[in-house]
Amino acid sequence: MMGRFKGRDLIELVDYTPEDVRFIIETGLEFKRRFYAGERVIRVLDGRVIALLFEKPSTRTRVSFEVAARQLGASSIYLGWGELQLARGESLADTARTLSRYVDGIVARVREHWKLVELARYATIPVINGLSDVSHPVQALGDMMTILEKKGRLAGVKLVFVGDGSDNVLNSLLVAGAKLSLHIVVSSPRQLRPNEELLRHALEVARETGAVIEFVEDPYEAVRGADIVYTDVWVSMGQEAVREEKVRLLRPYQVNSKLMEAAGGKALFMHCLPAMRGEEVTDEVIDGPQSIVWDQAENRLHIQKAILALLIP
Ligand code: CP
Ligand code: NVA
């Protein structure tokens, strides 16, 4: 089972079957269980080196991948985009070819998604999407692991995403959720829509898995009976120029106590973080009893151990 993942890229969950996705999550849970049983280092990637090539800031993705590598017996090198010859015009193709001769895998965070595709095309080692303007698959995998842990199941879980309907994290939640038979409700102004290609894929997969994907503009109606209320920032990295317009559109979509009350007692609150407290979420919700955001952040570490262990040869 494990062998069939070796050497693969993880650019988009579209390329992974529902069984693959389930297996990655089970492996993440297993790494977490073993960590808490005292096995802090499991040397399945002894001596490997992972490069983290980041064009945008990161706290969770960077640190959790670096720690994940160490907990697998590997090491990591952080490469700020602007410090490489890339910044002086060396091509992505040549960068990918060169890095492939030194390291065993690349985690890349890019401003434009095509850069990931280009890196993967020319690298002879796995390239893992550490967030692009389009998607954030490792976040979605960690989130599915967290939901399974908290709710004991994934099929039929009602996840209501409230906020920016064009959000990169949402795009990946739609694909992951479709593969794992969730009931996803997107509550967003109608101008902000998910990536068309990923949504189409998610809807196709949903027909086979029994997942449900719905759009409900009114957030109060959307959250009724939710198992999970999920939000993300209103202004993603790189969208600063349209900040005013997005804040204006999204103001009615703040996740506050009133909205959580409408969701009901079984609703848990999730956020990929970083949070802009006072915008998409209030302190009382993110710090309140329904919030699971720190467990969610922790699980990035365990799921990424699974991803590295499975993909890196
Ligand atoms: N959620 C997430 O990817 O956070 P960072 O931007 O801090 O990596
Ligand atoms: N949508 C956010 C996610 C950050 C992890 C962004 O792209 O800035």
Short mmCIF file of C-alpha atoms and ligand atoms in Angstrom, two decimals:
data_model
loop_
_atom_site.label_atom_id
_atom_site.label_comp_id
_atom_site.label_asym_id
_atom_site.label_seq_id
_atom_site.Cartn_x
_atom_site.Cartn_y
_atom_site.Cartn_z
CA MET A 1 0.00 0.00 0.00
CA MET A 2 2.69 2.46 1.04
CA GLY A 3 4.87 1.81 -2.01
CA ARG A 4 2.37 3.18 -4.48
CA PHE A 5 2.74 6.70 -3.09
CA LYS A 6 6.53 6.87 -3.37
CA GLY A 7 7.82 9.50 -5.77
CA ARG A 8 4.46 11.17 -6.36
CA ASP A 9 3.83 14.90 -6.27
CA LEU A 10 1.05 16.41 -4.20
CA ILE A 11 0.00 19.45 -6.18
CA GLU A 12 -3.74 18.89 -6.03
CA LEU A 13 -5.91 16.26 -4.29
CA VAL A 14 -7.63 15.79 -7.64
CA ASP A 15 -4.80 13.35 -8.44
CA TYR A 16 -5.58 11.17 -5.42
CA THR A 17 -8.43 8.65 -5.12
CA PRO A 18 -10.80 8.62 -2.14
CA GLU A 19 -8.94 5.49 -0.92
CA ASP A 20 -5.59 7.31 -1.20
CA VAL A 21 -6.95 10.25 0.79
CA ARG A 22 -8.36 7.98 3.48
CA PHE A 23 -5.05 6.12 3.69
CA ILE A 24 -3.06 9.35 4.14
CA ILE A 25 -5.40 10.39 6.97
CA GLU A 26 -5.19 6.99 8.68
CA THR A 27 -1.39 7.21 8.43
CA GLY A 28 -1.47 10.69 9.99
CA LEU A 29 -3.55 9.40 12.90
CA GLU A 30 -1.10 6.53 13.35
CA PHE A 31 1.89 8.92 13.46
CA LYS A 32 0.07 11.02 16.05
CA ARG A 33 -0.80 7.98 18.16
CA ARG A 34 2.81 6.76 18.09
CA PHE A 35 4.11 10.25 18.94
CA TYR A 36 1.99 10.35 22.09
CA ALA A 37 2.98 6.77 22.92
CA GLY A 38 6.55 8.07 23.23
CA GLU A 39 7.96 7.47 19.74
CA ARG A 40 9.00 11.03 19.06
CA VAL A 41 11.26 10.11 16.16
CA ILE A 42 10.38 7.39 13.66
CA ARG A 43 13.28 7.15 11.25
CA VAL A 44 11.55 6.15 8.03
CA LEU A 45 13.28 8.97 6.12
CA ASP A 46 16.72 8.68 7.68
CA GLY A 47 19.21 11.02 6.04
CA ARG A 48 16.75 12.56 3.56
CA VAL A 49 16.65 16.32 3.02
CA ILE A 50 13.50 18.31 2.29
CA ALA A 51 13.71 21.79 0.74
CA LEU A 52 11.07 24.35 1.64
CA LEU A 53 10.85 26.89 -1.15
CA PHE A 54 8.56 29.71 0.00
CA GLU A 55 7.49 32.78 -1.93
CA LYS A 56 5.07 33.94 0.80
CA PRO A 57 5.20 34.07 4.62
CA SER A 58 4.27 31.06 6.73
CA THR A 59 4.20 30.07 10.38
CA ARG A 60 2.39 26.71 10.50
CA THR A 61 3.34 25.18 7.17
CA ARG A 62 7.00 26.04 7.46
CA VAL A 63 7.45 24.98 11.07
CA SER A 64 5.29 21.86 10.90
CA PHE A 65 7.07 20.59 7.77
CA GLU A 66 10.49 21.30 9.26
CA VAL A 67 9.58 19.52 12.50
CA ALA A 68 7.87 16.70 10.59
CA ALA A 69 11.09 16.09 8.63
CA ARG A 70 13.11 15.88 11.86
CA GLN A 71 10.60 13.54 13.50
CA LEU A 72 11.09 11.21 10.51
CA GLY A 73 14.89 11.28 10.77
CA ALA A 74 15.21 13.69 7.84
CA SER A 75 16.35 17.31 7.80
CA SER A 76 15.13 20.41 6.00
CA ILE A 77 16.43 23.55 4.35
CA TYR A 78 14.30 26.70 4.21
CA LEU A 79 14.75 28.62 0.97
CA GLY A 80 13.30 32.09 0.80
CA TRP A 81 12.36 32.70 -2.83
CA GLY A 82 14.06 36.09 -2.93
CA GLU A 83 17.40 34.67 -1.78
CA LEU A 84 17.78 32.23 -4.65
CA GLN A 85 18.99 32.93 -8.17
CA LEU A 86 15.29 32.70 -9.06
CA ALA A 87 15.06 36.29 -7.89
CA ARG A 88 17.66 37.24 -10.52
CA GLY A 89 15.89 35.47 -13.35
CA GLU A 90 17.03 31.83 -13.19
CA SER A 91 14.13 29.75 -14.47
CA LEU A 92 11.91 27.57 -12.30
CA ALA A 93 12.79 24.65 -14.55
CA ASP A 94 16.52 25.05 -13.91
CA THR A 95 15.90 25.59 -10.20
CA ALA A 96 13.87 22.36 -10.10
CA ARG A 97 16.57 20.45 -11.99
CA THR A 98 19.27 21.71 -9.65
CA LEU A 99 17.38 21.09 -6.40
CA SER A 100 16.60 17.56 -7.60
CA ARG A 101 20.34 16.79 -7.48
CA TYR A 102 20.67 17.86 -3.84
CA VAL A 103 17.48 17.12 -1.96
CA ASP A 104 14.81 14.41 -1.80
CA GLY A 105 11.65 16.50 -1.93
CA ILE A 106 10.42 20.07 -2.30
CA VAL A 107 7.59 21.74 -0.39
CA ALA A 108 6.73 24.96 -2.24
CA ARG A 109 4.49 27.89 -1.37
CA VAL A 110 3.88 30.12 -4.38
CA ARG A 111 2.04 33.25 -5.36
CA GLU A 112 0.76 31.76 -8.62
CA HIS A 113 -0.28 28.12 -8.91
CA TRP A 114 1.39 27.58 -12.31
CA LYS A 115 4.77 27.84 -10.58
CA LEU A 116 4.05 24.63 -8.68
CA VAL A 117 3.09 22.87 -11.88
CA GLU A 118 6.30 24.08 -13.53
CA LEU A 119 8.45 22.97 -10.58
CA ALA A 120 6.82 19.53 -10.58
CA ARG A 121 7.29 19.20 -14.32
CA TYR A 122 11.06 19.62 -14.15
CA ALA A 123 11.86 18.17 -10.72
CA THR A 124 12.73 14.48 -10.54
CA ILE A 125 11.74 14.41 -6.85
CA PRO A 126 8.29 14.89 -5.27
CA VAL A 127 6.92 18.44 -5.18
CA ILE A 128 4.35 19.17 -2.47
CA ASN A 129 1.97 22.14 -2.58
CA GLY A 130 2.48 24.17 0.60
CA LEU A 131 -0.23 26.66 -0.54
CA SER A 132 -0.85 28.55 -3.74
CA ASP A 133 -3.38 31.17 -4.76
CA VAL A 134 -5.63 28.28 -5.85
CA SER A 135 -5.33 25.57 -3.22
CA HIS A 136 -3.93 24.29 0.06
CA PRO A 137 -4.24 20.50 -0.04
CA VAL A 138 -2.05 19.71 2.99
CA GLN A 139 -4.28 21.98 5.07
CA ALA A 140 -7.40 20.16 3.87
CA LEU A 141 -5.86 16.76 4.68
CA GLY A 142 -4.98 17.89 8.20
CA ASP A 143 -8.48 19.30 8.62
CA MET A 144 -10.12 16.04 7.57
CA MET A 145 -7.92 14.22 10.09
CA THR A 146 -9.05 16.67 12.79
CA ILE A 147 -12.74 16.24 11.89
CA LEU A 148 -12.40 12.45 11.99
CA GLU A 149 -10.74 12.68 15.41
CA LYS A 150 -13.37 15.02 16.85
CA LYS A 151 -16.51 13.63 15.25
CA GLY A 152 -15.54 9.97 14.89
CA ARG A 153 -16.60 9.94 11.23
CA LEU A 154 -16.35 11.92 8.01
CA ALA A 155 -19.24 10.68 5.88
CA GLY A 156 -22.23 12.97 6.24
CA VAL A 157 -20.45 15.48 8.49
CA LYS A 158 -21.94 18.92 7.78
CA LEU A 159 -19.11 21.41 7.28
CA VAL A 160 -20.28 24.96 6.69
CA PHE A 161 -17.65 27.28 5.26
CA VAL A 162 -18.63 30.87 6.01
CA GLY A 163 -16.80 33.69 4.24
CA ASP A 164 -14.74 34.03 1.07
CA GLY A 165 -16.17 31.57 -1.44
CA SER A 166 -13.06 31.96 -3.61
CA ASP A 167 -10.66 31.01 -0.81
CA ASN A 168 -7.76 28.65 -1.59
CA VAL A 169 -8.34 26.58 1.55
CA LEU A 170 -12.02 26.20 0.67
CA ASN A 171 -11.09 24.93 -2.81
CA SER A 172 -9.09 22.13 -1.23
CA LEU A 173 -11.75 21.41 1.42
CA LEU A 174 -14.26 20.93 -1.40
CA VAL A 175 -12.08 18.36 -3.14
CA ALA A 176 -11.12 16.52 0.07
CA GLY A 177 -14.68 16.70 1.40
CA ALA A 178 -16.10 15.31 -1.85
CA LYS A 179 -13.70 12.36 -1.70
CA LEU A 180 -14.62 11.65 1.92
CA SER A 181 -18.41 11.99 1.52
CA LEU A 182 -18.90 15.12 3.62
CA HIS A 183 -21.83 17.51 3.37
CA ILE A 184 -20.24 20.86 2.54
CA VAL A 185 -22.19 24.11 2.59
CA VAL A 186 -20.53 27.25 1.22
CA SER A 187 -21.99 30.46 2.60
CA SER A 188 -20.54 33.42 0.76
CA PRO A 189 -21.52 36.45 -1.29
CA ARG A 190 -22.41 35.19 -4.76
CA GLN A 191 -19.57 37.18 -6.37
CA LEU A 192 -16.99 35.02 -4.60
CA ARG A 193 -17.00 31.55 -6.11
CA PRO A 194 -14.64 28.57 -5.76
CA ASN A 195 -12.13 27.68 -8.47
CA GLU A 196 -14.27 26.35 -11.32
CA GLU A 197 -12.08 23.40 -12.22
CA LEU A 198 -11.75 22.16 -8.65
CA LEU A 199 -15.46 22.65 -7.98
CA ARG A 200 -16.33 20.69 -11.12
CA HIS A 201 -14.06 17.86 -10.01
CA ALA A 202 -15.55 17.94 -6.50
CA LEU A 203 -19.11 17.79 -7.88
CA GLU A 204 -18.20 14.85 -10.13
CA VAL A 205 -16.58 12.96 -7.26
CA ALA A 206 -19.54 13.78 -5.01
CA ARG A 207 -21.86 11.91 -7.36
CA GLU A 208 -19.87 8.73 -6.67
CA THR A 209 -19.20 9.15 -2.97
CA GLY A 210 -22.56 10.54 -1.87
CA ALA A 211 -20.97 13.82 -0.74
CA VAL A 212 -23.20 16.90 -0.88
CA ILE A 213 -22.00 20.36 -1.96
CA GLU A 214 -24.40 23.26 -1.53
CA PHE A 215 -24.31 27.05 -1.74
CA VAL A 216 -26.43 28.98 0.77
CA GLU A 217 -25.88 32.72 0.70
CA ASP A 218 -27.47 33.55 4.05
CA PRO A 219 -24.97 32.52 6.78
CA TYR A 220 -27.70 32.07 9.43
CA GLU A 221 -29.60 29.66 7.25
CA ALA A 222 -26.36 27.93 6.16
CA VAL A 223 -25.07 27.09 9.64
CA ARG A 224 -28.25 25.46 10.91
CA GLY A 225 -27.38 21.94 12.15
CA ALA A 226 -23.68 22.35 11.34
CA ASP A 227 -21.12 19.93 12.73
CA ILE A 228 -18.30 22.28 11.74
CA VAL A 229 -18.31 26.03 11.12
CA TYR A 230 -15.15 26.88 9.18
CA THR A 231 -13.79 30.24 8.13
CA ASP A 232 -10.63 31.80 6.74
CA VAL A 233 -9.30 35.33 6.34
CA TRP A 234 -11.24 37.71 4.12
CA VAL A 235 -8.09 38.99 2.44
CA SER A 236 -5.64 36.26 1.48
CA MET A 237 -1.94 36.80 0.90
CA GLY A 238 -1.51 38.64 -2.38
CA GLN A 239 -5.01 40.17 -2.39
CA GLU A 240 -4.16 43.34 -0.48
CA ALA A 241 -5.13 45.54 -3.44
CA VAL A 242 -8.77 44.40 -3.23
CA ARG A 243 -8.93 44.53 0.54
CA GLU A 244 -11.59 47.22 0.85
CA GLU A 245 -13.96 45.57 -1.59
CA LYS A 246 -13.61 42.15 0.04
CA VAL A 247 -14.12 43.47 3.56
CA ARG A 248 -17.25 45.29 2.40
CA LEU A 249 -18.66 42.14 0.80
CA LEU A 250 -17.73 39.85 3.65
CA ARG A 251 -18.76 41.88 6.69
CA PRO A 252 -22.10 40.01 7.03
CA TYR A 253 -20.14 36.74 7.13
CA GLN A 254 -18.26 37.25 10.40
CA VAL A 255 -18.29 34.17 12.61
CA ASN A 256 -19.38 35.59 15.99
CA SER A 257 -21.29 34.25 19.00
CA LYS A 258 -24.63 35.02 17.41
CA LEU A 259 -23.78 32.92 14.35
CA MET A 260 -22.39 30.08 16.51
CA GLU A 261 -25.60 30.16 18.53
CA ALA A 262 -27.57 29.78 15.32
CA ALA A 263 -25.34 26.82 14.41
CA GLY A 264 -26.26 25.03 17.64
CA GLY A 265 -24.40 23.20 20.39
CA LYS A 266 -22.78 20.43 18.37
CA ALA A 267 -21.00 22.85 16.01
CA LEU A 268 -17.22 23.03 16.33
CA PHE A 269 -15.30 26.03 15.05
CA MET A 270 -12.35 25.61 12.69
CA HIS A 271 -9.95 28.06 11.03
CA CYS A 272 -6.79 27.22 9.09
CA LEU A 273 -5.10 30.27 10.70
CA PRO A 274 -3.66 32.87 10.73
CA ALA A 275 -6.84 34.57 12.02
CA MET A 276 -7.55 38.25 11.69
CA ARG A 277 -9.43 38.54 14.97
CA GLY A 278 -12.27 41.02 14.74
CA GLU A 279 -12.69 40.47 10.99
CA GLU A 280 -13.74 36.95 9.95
CA VAL A 281 -13.94 35.71 13.56
CA THR A 282 -14.37 37.27 16.99
CA ASP A 283 -12.22 36.52 20.04
CA GLU A 284 -15.14 34.91 21.87
CA VAL A 285 -15.57 32.32 19.14
CA ILE A 286 -11.92 31.48 18.44
CA ASP A 287 -11.13 31.40 22.18
CA GLY A 288 -14.47 29.81 23.08
CA PRO A 289 -15.42 26.23 24.01
CA GLN A 290 -16.46 25.24 20.49
CA SER A 291 -13.11 26.20 18.93
CA ILE A 292 -10.70 23.41 17.98
CA VAL A 293 -8.21 25.58 16.09
CA TRP A 294 -5.11 24.59 18.11
CA ASP A 295 -5.74 20.87 17.70
CA GLN A 296 -6.33 21.64 14.04
CA ALA A 297 -2.98 23.45 13.81
CA GLU A 298 -1.20 20.61 15.63
CA ASN A 299 -2.53 18.04 13.21
CA ARG A 300 -0.68 19.75 10.37
CA LEU A 301 2.45 18.24 11.89
CA HIS A 302 1.13 14.68 12.06
CA ILE A 303 -0.54 14.66 8.64
CA GLN A 304 2.60 16.08 7.05
CA LYS A 305 4.67 13.29 8.60
CA ALA A 306 2.31 10.93 6.81
CA ILE A 307 2.62 12.85 3.55
CA LEU A 308 6.42 12.96 3.66
CA ALA A 309 6.75 9.33 4.78
CA LEU A 310 4.47 8.16 1.98
CA LEU A 311 5.73 10.34 -0.88
CA ILE A 312 9.47 10.82 -0.35
CA PRO A 313 11.43 7.88 -1.79
N1 CP B 1 -2.61 27.51 7.77
C1 CP B 1 -1.39 27.79 7.27
O1 CP B 1 -0.96 27.27 6.23
O2 CP B 1 -0.67 28.69 8.01
P1 CP B 1 0.70 29.39 7.61
O3 CP B 1 0.41 30.42 6.57
O4 CP B 1 1.19 29.98 8.89
O5 CP B 1 1.63 28.33 7.07
N1 NVA B 2 -6.37 31.99 2.47
C1 NVA B 2 -5.20 32.26 3.26
C2 NVA B 2 -4.69 31.00 3.87
C3 NVA B 2 -3.46 31.14 4.70
C4 NVA B 2 -2.98 29.83 5.26
C5 NVA B 2 -4.16 32.92 2.39
O1 NVA B 2 -3.93 32.47 1.27
O2 NVA B 2 -3.56 33.90 2.83
#
